[in-house]
PDB file of C-alpha atoms in Angstrom:
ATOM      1  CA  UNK M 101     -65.708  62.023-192.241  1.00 81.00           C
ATOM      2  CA  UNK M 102     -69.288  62.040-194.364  1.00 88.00           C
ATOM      3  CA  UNK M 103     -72.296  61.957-193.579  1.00 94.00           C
ATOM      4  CA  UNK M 104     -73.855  58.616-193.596  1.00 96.00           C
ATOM      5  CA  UNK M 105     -77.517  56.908-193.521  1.00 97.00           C
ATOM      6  CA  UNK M 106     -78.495  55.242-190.547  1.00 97.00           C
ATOM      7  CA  UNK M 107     -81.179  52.660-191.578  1.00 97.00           C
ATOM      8  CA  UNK M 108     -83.888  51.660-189.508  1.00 97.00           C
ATOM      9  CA  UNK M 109     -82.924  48.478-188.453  1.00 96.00           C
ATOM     10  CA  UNK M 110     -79.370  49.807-187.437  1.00 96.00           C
ATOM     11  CA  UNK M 111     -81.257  52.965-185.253  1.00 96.00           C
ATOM     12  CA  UNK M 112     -81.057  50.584-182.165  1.00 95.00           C
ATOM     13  CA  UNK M 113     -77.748  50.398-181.598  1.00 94.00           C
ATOM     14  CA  UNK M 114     -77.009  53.708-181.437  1.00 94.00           C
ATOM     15  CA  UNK M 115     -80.211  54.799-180.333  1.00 96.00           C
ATOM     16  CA  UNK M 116     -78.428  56.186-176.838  1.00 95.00           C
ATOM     17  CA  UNK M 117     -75.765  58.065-178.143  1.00 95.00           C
ATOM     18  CA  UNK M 118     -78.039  59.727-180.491  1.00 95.00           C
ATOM     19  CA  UNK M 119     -80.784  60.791-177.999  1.00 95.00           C
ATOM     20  CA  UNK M 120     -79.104  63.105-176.248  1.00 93.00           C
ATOM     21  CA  UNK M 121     -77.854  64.910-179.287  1.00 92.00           C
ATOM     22  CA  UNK M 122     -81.162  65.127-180.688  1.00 91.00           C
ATOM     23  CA  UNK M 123     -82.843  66.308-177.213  1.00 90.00           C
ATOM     24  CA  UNK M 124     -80.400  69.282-177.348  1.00 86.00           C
ATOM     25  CA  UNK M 125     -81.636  70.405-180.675  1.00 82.00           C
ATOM     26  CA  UNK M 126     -85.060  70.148-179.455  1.00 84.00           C
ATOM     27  CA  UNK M 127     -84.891  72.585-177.031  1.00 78.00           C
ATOM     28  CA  UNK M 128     -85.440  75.130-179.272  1.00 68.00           C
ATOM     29  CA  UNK M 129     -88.900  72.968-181.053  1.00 64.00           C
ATOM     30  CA  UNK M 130     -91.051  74.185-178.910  1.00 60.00           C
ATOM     31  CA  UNK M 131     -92.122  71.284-177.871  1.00 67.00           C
ATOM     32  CA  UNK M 132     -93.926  69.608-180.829  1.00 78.00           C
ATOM     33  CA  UNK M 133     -91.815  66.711-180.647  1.00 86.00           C
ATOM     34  CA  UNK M 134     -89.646  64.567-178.797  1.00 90.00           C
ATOM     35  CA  UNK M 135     -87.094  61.836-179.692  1.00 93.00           C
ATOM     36  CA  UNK M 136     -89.761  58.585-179.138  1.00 94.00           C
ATOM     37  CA  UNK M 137     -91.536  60.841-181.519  1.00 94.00           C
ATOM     38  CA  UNK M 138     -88.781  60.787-184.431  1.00 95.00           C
ATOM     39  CA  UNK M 139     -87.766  57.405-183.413  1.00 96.00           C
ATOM     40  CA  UNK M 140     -91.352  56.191-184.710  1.00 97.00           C
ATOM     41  CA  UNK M 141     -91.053  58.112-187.772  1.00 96.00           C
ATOM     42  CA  UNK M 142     -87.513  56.909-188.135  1.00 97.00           C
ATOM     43  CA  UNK M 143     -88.852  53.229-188.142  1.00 96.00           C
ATOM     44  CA  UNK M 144     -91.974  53.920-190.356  1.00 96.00           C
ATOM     45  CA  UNK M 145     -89.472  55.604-192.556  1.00 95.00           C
ATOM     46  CA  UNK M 146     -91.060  58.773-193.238  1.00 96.00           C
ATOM     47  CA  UNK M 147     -87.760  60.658-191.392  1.00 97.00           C
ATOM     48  CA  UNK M 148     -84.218  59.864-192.460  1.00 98.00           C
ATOM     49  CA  UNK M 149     -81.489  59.837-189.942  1.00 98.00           C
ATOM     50  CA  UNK M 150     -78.069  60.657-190.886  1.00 97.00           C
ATOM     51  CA  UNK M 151     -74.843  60.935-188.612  1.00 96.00           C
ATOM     52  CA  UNK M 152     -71.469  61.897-189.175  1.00 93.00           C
ATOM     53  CA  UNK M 153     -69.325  59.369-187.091  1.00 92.00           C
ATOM     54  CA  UNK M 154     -65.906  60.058-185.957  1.00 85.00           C
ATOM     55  CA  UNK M 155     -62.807  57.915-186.607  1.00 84.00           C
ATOM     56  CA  UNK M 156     -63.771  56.415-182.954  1.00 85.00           C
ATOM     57  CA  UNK M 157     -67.125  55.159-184.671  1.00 82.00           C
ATOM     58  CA  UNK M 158     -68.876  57.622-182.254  1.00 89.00           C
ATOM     59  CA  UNK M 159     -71.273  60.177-183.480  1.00 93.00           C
ATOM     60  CA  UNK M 160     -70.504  63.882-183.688  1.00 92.00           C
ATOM     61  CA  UNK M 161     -73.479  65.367-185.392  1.00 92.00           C
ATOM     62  CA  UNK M 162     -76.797  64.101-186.339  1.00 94.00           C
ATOM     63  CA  UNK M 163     -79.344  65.239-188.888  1.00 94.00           C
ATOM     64  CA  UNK M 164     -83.304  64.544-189.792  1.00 95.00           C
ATOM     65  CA  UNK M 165     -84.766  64.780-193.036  1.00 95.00           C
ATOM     66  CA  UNK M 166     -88.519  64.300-194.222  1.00 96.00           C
ATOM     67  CA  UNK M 167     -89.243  64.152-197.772  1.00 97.00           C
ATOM     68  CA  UNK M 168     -92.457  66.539-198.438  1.00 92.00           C
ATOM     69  CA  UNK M 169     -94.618  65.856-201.239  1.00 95.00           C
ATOM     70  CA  UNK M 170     -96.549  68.304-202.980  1.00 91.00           C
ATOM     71  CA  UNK M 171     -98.613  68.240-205.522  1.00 94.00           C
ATOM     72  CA  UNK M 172     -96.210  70.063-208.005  1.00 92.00           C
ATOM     73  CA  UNK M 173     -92.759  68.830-206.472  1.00 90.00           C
ATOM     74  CA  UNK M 174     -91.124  67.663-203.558  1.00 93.00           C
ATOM     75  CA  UNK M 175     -88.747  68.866-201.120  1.00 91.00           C
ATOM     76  CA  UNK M 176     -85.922  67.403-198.630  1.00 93.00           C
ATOM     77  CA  UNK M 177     -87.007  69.146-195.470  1.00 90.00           C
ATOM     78  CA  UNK M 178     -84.183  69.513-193.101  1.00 89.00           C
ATOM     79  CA  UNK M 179     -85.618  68.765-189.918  1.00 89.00           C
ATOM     80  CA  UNK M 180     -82.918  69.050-187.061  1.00 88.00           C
ATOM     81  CA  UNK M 181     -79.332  69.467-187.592  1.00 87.00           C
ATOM     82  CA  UNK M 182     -77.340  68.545-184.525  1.00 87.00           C
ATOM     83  CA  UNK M 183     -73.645  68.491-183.249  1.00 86.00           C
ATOM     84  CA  UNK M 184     -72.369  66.282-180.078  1.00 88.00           C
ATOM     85  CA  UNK M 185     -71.002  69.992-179.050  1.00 80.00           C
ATOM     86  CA  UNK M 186     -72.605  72.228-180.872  1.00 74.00           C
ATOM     87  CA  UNK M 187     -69.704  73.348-182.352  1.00 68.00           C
ATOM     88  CA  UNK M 188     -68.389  72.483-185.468  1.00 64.00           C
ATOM     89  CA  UNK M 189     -71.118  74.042-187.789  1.00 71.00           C
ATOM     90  CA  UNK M 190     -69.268  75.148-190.879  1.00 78.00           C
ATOM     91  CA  UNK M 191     -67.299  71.992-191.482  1.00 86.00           C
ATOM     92  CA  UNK M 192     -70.583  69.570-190.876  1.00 89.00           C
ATOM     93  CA  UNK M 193     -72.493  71.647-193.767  1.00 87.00           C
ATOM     94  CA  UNK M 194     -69.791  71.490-195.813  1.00 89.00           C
ATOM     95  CA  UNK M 195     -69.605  68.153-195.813  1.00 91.00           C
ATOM     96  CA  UNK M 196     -72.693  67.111-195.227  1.00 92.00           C
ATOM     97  CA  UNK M 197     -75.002  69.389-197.917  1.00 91.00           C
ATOM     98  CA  UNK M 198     -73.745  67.797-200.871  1.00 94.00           C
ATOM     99  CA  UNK M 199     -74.793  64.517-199.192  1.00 96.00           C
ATOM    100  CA  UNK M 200     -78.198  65.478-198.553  1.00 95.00           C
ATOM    101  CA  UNK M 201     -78.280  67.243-202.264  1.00 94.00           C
ATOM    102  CA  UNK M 202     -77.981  63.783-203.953  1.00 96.00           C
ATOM    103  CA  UNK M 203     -79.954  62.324-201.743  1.00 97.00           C
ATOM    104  CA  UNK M 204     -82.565  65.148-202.638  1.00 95.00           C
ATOM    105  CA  UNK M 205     -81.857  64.302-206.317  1.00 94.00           C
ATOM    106  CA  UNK M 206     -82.414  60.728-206.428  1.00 96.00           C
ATOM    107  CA  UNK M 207     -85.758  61.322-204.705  1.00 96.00           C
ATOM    108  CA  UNK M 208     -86.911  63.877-207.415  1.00 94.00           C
ATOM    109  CA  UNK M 209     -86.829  66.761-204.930  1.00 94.00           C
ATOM    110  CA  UNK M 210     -86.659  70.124-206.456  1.00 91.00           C
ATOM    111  CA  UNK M 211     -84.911  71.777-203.303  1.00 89.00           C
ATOM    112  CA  UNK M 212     -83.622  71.429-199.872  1.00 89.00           C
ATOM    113  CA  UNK M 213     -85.337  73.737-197.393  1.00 87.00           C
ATOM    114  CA  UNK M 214     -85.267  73.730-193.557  1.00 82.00           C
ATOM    115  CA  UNK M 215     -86.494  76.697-191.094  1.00 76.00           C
ATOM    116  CA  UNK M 216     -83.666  78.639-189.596  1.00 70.00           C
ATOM    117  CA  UNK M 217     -82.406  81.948-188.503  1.00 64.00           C
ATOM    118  CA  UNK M 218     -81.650  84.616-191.057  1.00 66.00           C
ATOM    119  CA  UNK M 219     -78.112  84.559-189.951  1.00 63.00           C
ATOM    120  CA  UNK M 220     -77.919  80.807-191.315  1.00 67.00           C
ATOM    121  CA  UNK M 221     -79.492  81.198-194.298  1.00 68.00           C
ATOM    122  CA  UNK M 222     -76.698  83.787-195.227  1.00 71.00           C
ATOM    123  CA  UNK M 223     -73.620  81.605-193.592  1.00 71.00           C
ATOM    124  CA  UNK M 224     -75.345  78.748-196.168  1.00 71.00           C
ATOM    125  CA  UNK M 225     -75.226  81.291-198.760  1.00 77.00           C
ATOM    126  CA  UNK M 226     -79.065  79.663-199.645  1.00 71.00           C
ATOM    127  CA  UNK M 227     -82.297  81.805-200.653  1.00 73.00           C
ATOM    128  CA  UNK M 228     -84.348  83.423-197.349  1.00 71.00           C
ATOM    129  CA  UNK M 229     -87.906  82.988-198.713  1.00 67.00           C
ATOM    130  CA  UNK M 230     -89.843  82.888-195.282  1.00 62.00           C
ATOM    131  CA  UNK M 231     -90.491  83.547-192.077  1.00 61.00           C
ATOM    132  CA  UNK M 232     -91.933  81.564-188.955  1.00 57.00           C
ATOM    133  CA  UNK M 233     -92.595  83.426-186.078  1.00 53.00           C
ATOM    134  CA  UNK M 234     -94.596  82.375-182.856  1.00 51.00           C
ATOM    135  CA  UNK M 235     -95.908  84.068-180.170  1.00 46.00           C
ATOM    136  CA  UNK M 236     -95.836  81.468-177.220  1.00 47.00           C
ATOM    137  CA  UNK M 237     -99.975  81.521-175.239  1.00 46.00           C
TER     138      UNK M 237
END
């Protein structure tokens, strides 16, 4: 199993078995986007979509990336990271960072960075250099 690109003009056909993994994730987004949202970015290309697929050729875990450019360097944002059960956590990174890093590479990033709990930062074993907090109105 690796994680693989999904292309834009391949999104379509498994558009429905990816929605409901990514609506799960989303849950905890606060509601600043939705999956029409990320399927327009998907198209435009400004979000990559990546999924690991099981032997079946169905989909067990899902991630988003955006590429952020700075003035100084870029960075592969890790946008949503999702599994069909969300289970399965440890293996999916394992596999799946090193994927992601070349990916990173090739587009001149200087780092991967996504927003995430303390607790994940350490099970990643990568650097905890901020917090977001909110305070819902």
């Amino acid at each position: 199993m690796t994680l693989t690109r999904v292309w834009p003009d391949s999104i379509p056909l498994f558009w429905s078995e990816i929605v409901p993994i990514i609506q799960r994730a989303l849950k905890h987004d606060y509601d600043k986007t939705n999956p029409a949202d990320l399927l327009k970015r998907f198209m435009l290309g400004t979000f990559q979509l990546w999924a690991f697929f099981s032997e079946t050729a169905s989909i067990d875990c899902v991630v988003v990336t955006e590429i952020l450019e700075f003035p100084n360097k870029s960075k592969l944002h890790v946008f949503l990271w999702a599994s069909v059960d969300g289970a399965g956590g440890d293996k999916y990174y394992t596999l799946g960072i090193p994927v992601l890093t070349e990916f990173a590479r090739e587009h001149n990033c200087s780092c991967l960075q996504a927003y995430c709990r303390k607790g994940l930062a350490r099970k990643l074993d990568w650097d905890y250099s901020q917090c977001i907090i909110t305070k819902t109105i």
